[in-house]
PDB file of C-alpha atoms in Angstrom:
ATOM      1  CA  MET A 174     -12.616 -17.127   6.906  1.00 96.00           C
ATOM      2  CA  ARG A 175     -12.122 -15.438   3.521  1.00 97.00           C
ATOM      3  CA  THR A 176     -14.923 -12.986   4.236  1.00 97.00           C
ATOM      4  CA  PHE A 177     -13.333 -12.062   7.556  1.00 98.00           C
ATOM      5  CA  ALA A 178      -9.932 -11.681   5.863  1.00 98.00           C
ATOM      6  CA  ARG A 179     -11.514  -9.464   3.181  1.00 98.00           C
ATOM      7  CA  TRP A 180     -13.174  -7.274   5.803  1.00 98.00           C
ATOM      8  CA  MET A 181      -9.898  -6.984   7.710  1.00 98.00           C
ATOM      9  CA  LEU A 182      -8.078  -6.022   4.521  1.00 98.00           C
ATOM     10  CA  GLY A 183     -10.816  -3.497   3.787  1.00 98.00           C
ATOM     11  CA  ALA A 184     -10.431  -1.990   7.265  1.00 98.00           C
ATOM     12  CA  ALA A 185      -6.641  -1.933   6.872  1.00 98.00           C
ATOM     13  CA  MET A 186      -6.968  -0.166   3.520  1.00 98.00           C
ATOM     14  CA  LEU A 187      -9.353   2.407   4.986  1.00 98.00           C
ATOM     15  CA  PHE A 188      -6.910   3.048   7.829  1.00 98.00           C
ATOM     16  CA  ALA A 189      -3.921   3.250   5.485  1.00 97.00           C
ATOM     17  CA  GLY A 190      -5.751   5.568   3.107  1.00 98.00           C
ATOM     18  CA  LEU A 191      -6.861   7.877   5.900  1.00 98.00           C
ATOM     19  CA  SER A 192      -3.310   7.959   7.243  1.00 98.00           C
ATOM     20  CA  HIS A 193      -2.069   8.956   3.771  1.00 97.00           C
ATOM     21  CA  VAL A 194      -4.505  11.862   3.767  1.00 97.00           C
ATOM     22  CA  PHE A 195      -4.309  13.041   7.370  1.00 97.00           C
ATOM     23  CA  TRP A 196      -1.549  12.041   9.797  1.00 96.00           C
ATOM     24  CA  ALA A 197       1.293  10.199   8.036  1.00 96.00           C
ATOM     25  CA  ARG A 198       1.767  12.136   4.812  1.00 95.00           C
ATOM     26  CA  ARG A 199       5.421  12.938   5.424  1.00 94.00           C
ATOM     27  CA  ASP A 200       6.275   9.304   6.163  1.00 94.00           C
ATOM     28  CA  PHE A 201       4.511   8.116   3.018  1.00 95.00           C
ATOM     29  CA  GLN A 202       6.424  10.667   0.955  1.00 94.00           C
ATOM     30  CA  ALA A 203       9.602   8.689   1.780  1.00 93.00           C
ATOM     31  CA  GLN A 204       8.140   5.838  -0.278  1.00 93.00           C
ATOM     32  CA  VAL A 205       7.497   7.907  -3.410  1.00 95.00           C
ATOM     33  CA  PRO A 206      10.389   7.385  -5.833  1.00 94.00           C
ATOM     34  CA  ASP A 207      11.945  10.533  -7.292  1.00 92.00           C
ATOM     35  CA  TRP A 208      11.455   9.170 -10.816  1.00 92.00           C
ATOM     36  CA  ALA A 209       7.706   8.889 -10.206  1.00 91.00           C
ATOM     37  CA  VAL A 210       7.281  12.619  -9.657  1.00 92.00           C
ATOM     38  CA  GLU A 211       9.639  13.435 -12.513  1.00 91.00           C
ATOM     39  CA  ALA A 212       7.353  11.476 -14.853  1.00 85.00           C
ATOM     40  CA  VAL A 213       4.098  13.237 -13.885  1.00 85.00           C
ATOM     41  CA  PRO A 214       3.168  16.825 -13.052  1.00 89.00           C
ATOM     42  CA  LEU A 215       2.692  16.034  -9.348  1.00 91.00           C
ATOM     43  CA  ASP A 216       4.833  16.460  -6.267  1.00 95.00           C
ATOM     44  CA  LYS A 217       5.337  13.747  -3.650  1.00 95.00           C
ATOM     45  CA  ASP A 218       2.548  15.068  -1.448  1.00 96.00           C
ATOM     46  CA  ASP A 219       0.118  14.949  -4.388  1.00 96.00           C
ATOM     47  CA  VAL A 220       1.086  11.319  -5.060  1.00 95.00           C
ATOM     48  CA  VAL A 221       0.576  10.443  -1.381  1.00 97.00           C
ATOM     49  CA  LEU A 222      -2.838  12.127  -1.313  1.00 97.00           C
ATOM     50  CA  ALA A 223      -3.932  10.445  -4.544  1.00 95.00           C
ATOM     51  CA  SER A 224      -2.811   7.015  -3.371  1.00 96.00           C
ATOM     52  CA  GLY A 225      -4.601   7.619  -0.074  1.00 98.00           C
ATOM     53  CA  VAL A 226      -7.855   8.323  -1.899  1.00 98.00           C
ATOM     54  CA  VAL A 227      -7.357   5.161  -3.968  1.00 98.00           C
ATOM     55  CA  GLU A 228      -6.720   3.115  -0.809  1.00 98.00           C
ATOM     56  CA  ILE A 229      -9.849   4.517   0.859  1.00 98.00           C
ATOM     57  CA  ALA A 230     -11.837   3.544  -2.230  1.00 98.00           C
ATOM     58  CA  PHE A 231     -10.362   0.027  -2.200  1.00 98.00           C
ATOM     59  CA  GLY A 232     -11.134  -0.378   1.498  1.00 98.00           C
ATOM     60  CA  ALA A 233     -14.707   0.786   1.122  1.00 98.00           C
ATOM     61  CA  ALA A 234     -15.236  -1.360  -1.978  1.00 98.00           C
ATOM     62  CA  LEU A 235     -13.897  -4.501  -0.300  1.00 98.00           C
ATOM     63  CA  ILE A 236     -16.465  -4.094   2.456  1.00 97.00           C
ATOM     64  CA  ALA A 237     -19.447  -2.633   0.604  1.00 98.00           C
ATOM     65  CA  LEU A 238     -19.339  -4.500  -2.718  1.00 98.00           C
ATOM     66  CA  PRO A 239     -19.045  -8.224  -1.954  1.00 97.00           C
ATOM     67  CA  ARG A 240     -20.360  -9.232  -5.389  1.00 97.00           C
ATOM     68  CA  GLU A 241     -17.472  -7.368  -7.017  1.00 98.00           C
ATOM     69  CA  ARG A 242     -14.853  -8.820  -4.666  1.00 98.00           C
ATOM     70  CA  ARG A 243     -12.954 -10.762  -7.344  1.00 98.00           C
ATOM     71  CA  THR A 244     -12.489  -7.714  -9.559  1.00 98.00           C
ATOM     72  CA  ILE A 245     -11.624  -5.510  -6.593  1.00 98.00           C
ATOM     73  CA  GLY A 246      -9.183  -8.100  -5.235  1.00 98.00           C
ATOM     74  CA  ALA A 247      -7.404  -8.408  -8.569  1.00 98.00           C
ATOM     75  CA  ALA A 248      -7.192  -4.617  -8.880  1.00 98.00           C
ATOM     76  CA  LEU A 249      -5.901  -4.300  -5.312  1.00 98.00           C
ATOM     77  CA  ALA A 250      -3.273  -6.999  -5.905  1.00 98.00           C
ATOM     78  CA  ALA A 251      -2.179  -5.052  -8.999  1.00 98.00           C
ATOM     79  CA  PHE A 252      -2.095  -1.842  -6.935  1.00 98.00           C
ATOM     80  CA  PHE A 253       0.156  -3.519  -4.355  1.00 98.00           C
ATOM     81  CA  LEU A 254       2.474  -4.577  -7.176  1.00 98.00           C
ATOM     82  CA  ALA A 255       2.421  -1.067  -8.649  1.00 96.00           C
ATOM     83  CA  VAL A 256       3.525   0.596  -5.412  1.00 95.00           C
ATOM     84  CA  PHE A 257       6.238  -1.981  -4.684  1.00 96.00           C
ATOM     85  CA  PRO A 258       8.930   0.015  -6.551  1.00 95.00           C
ATOM     86  CA  GLY A 259       8.397   2.740  -3.953  1.00 94.00           C
ATOM     87  CA  ASN A 260       9.313   0.301  -1.186  1.00 95.00           C
ATOM     88  CA  ILE A 261      12.397  -0.769  -3.110  1.00 96.00           C
ATOM     89  CA  ASP A 262      13.362   2.878  -3.674  1.00 96.00           C
ATOM     90  CA  GLN A 263      12.947   3.624   0.039  1.00 96.00           C
ATOM     91  CA  TRP A 264      15.344   0.764   0.840  1.00 97.00           C
ATOM     92  CA  ARG A 265      17.866   1.641  -1.888  1.00 96.00           C
ATOM     93  CA  LYS A 266      17.942   5.343  -0.982  1.00 96.00           C
ATOM     94  CA  HIS A 267      18.043   4.728   2.784  1.00 97.00           C
ATOM     95  CA  ARG A 268      14.925   6.805   3.517  1.00 96.00           C
ATOM     96  CA  SER A 269      13.621   6.377   7.036  1.00 95.00           C
ATOM     97  CA  ALA A 270       9.875   6.362   7.716  1.00 94.00           C
ATOM     98  CA  PHE A 271       7.446   4.430   9.903  1.00 92.00           C
ATOM     99  CA  GLY A 272      10.250   3.234  12.160  1.00 94.00           C
ATOM    100  CA  LEU A 273      12.101   1.742   9.189  1.00 95.00           C
ATOM    101  CA  ASP A 274      15.306   3.464  10.201  1.00 96.00           C
ATOM    102  CA  THR A 275      17.875   0.868   9.158  1.00 97.00           C
ATOM    103  CA  ASP A 276      18.630  -0.847   5.875  1.00 96.00           C
ATOM    104  CA  ARG A 277      17.854  -4.178   7.502  1.00 97.00           C
ATOM    105  CA  LYS A 278      14.357  -3.073   8.544  1.00 97.00           C
ATOM    106  CA  ARG A 279      13.672  -1.544   5.149  1.00 97.00           C
ATOM    107  CA  PHE A 280      14.862  -4.753   3.455  1.00 97.00           C
ATOM    108  CA  ILE A 281      12.672  -6.982   5.640  1.00 97.00           C
ATOM    109  CA  ARG A 282       9.717  -4.730   4.811  1.00 96.00           C
ATOM    110  CA  LEU A 283      10.071  -5.729   1.154  1.00 97.00           C
ATOM    111  CA  PHE A 284       8.933  -9.262   1.982  1.00 97.00           C
ATOM    112  CA  PHE A 285       5.587  -8.017   3.289  1.00 97.00           C
ATOM    113  CA  GLN A 286       4.463  -6.739  -0.113  1.00 96.00           C
ATOM    114  CA  PRO A 287       4.020 -10.243  -1.605  1.00 97.00           C
ATOM    115  CA  ALA A 288       1.992 -11.113   1.506  1.00 98.00           C
ATOM    116  CA  LEU A 289      -0.315  -8.164   0.789  1.00 98.00           C
ATOM    117  CA  VAL A 290      -0.711  -9.287  -2.821  1.00 98.00           C
ATOM    118  CA  ALA A 291      -1.567 -12.805  -1.638  1.00 98.00           C
ATOM    119  CA  TRP A 292      -3.996 -11.473   0.991  1.00 98.00           C
ATOM    120  CA  ALA A 293      -5.825  -9.361  -1.598  1.00 98.00           C
ATOM    121  CA  TRP A 294      -6.023 -12.273  -4.018  1.00 98.00           C
ATOM    122  CA  TRP A 295      -6.941 -15.061  -1.571  1.00 98.00           C
ATOM    123  CA  SER A 296      -9.507 -13.124   0.447  1.00 98.00           C
ATOM    124  CA  THR A 297     -11.482 -12.155  -2.647  1.00 98.00           C
ATOM    125  CA  ARG A 298     -11.721 -15.558  -4.376  1.00 96.00           C
TER     126      ARG A 298
END
């Protein structure tokens, strides 16, 4: 069951990463906090592209490197925690993306991030 869950998470990360790079860049930009691009010499599109590459790498690693699954899972859980402020910022600043076009929907979305952290952790133990 854990192996299947890890493969599914790997596939989801590959899909999410590819969507960052190719077809959903504008939507993902809504999740990049303004303070994040003020702190680094990147614009929101650069941050989206970089995070997409990281997500593709996580997805591929989850599938192709089963012996390293614990390390990868811990790093992915940390990644999910690191991007959580972007979800909070999207909710606080009322930015619509991915069908999250109301404060209620954006707020409910916040509760999915801990589930992703748990999925990354559990499926790689």
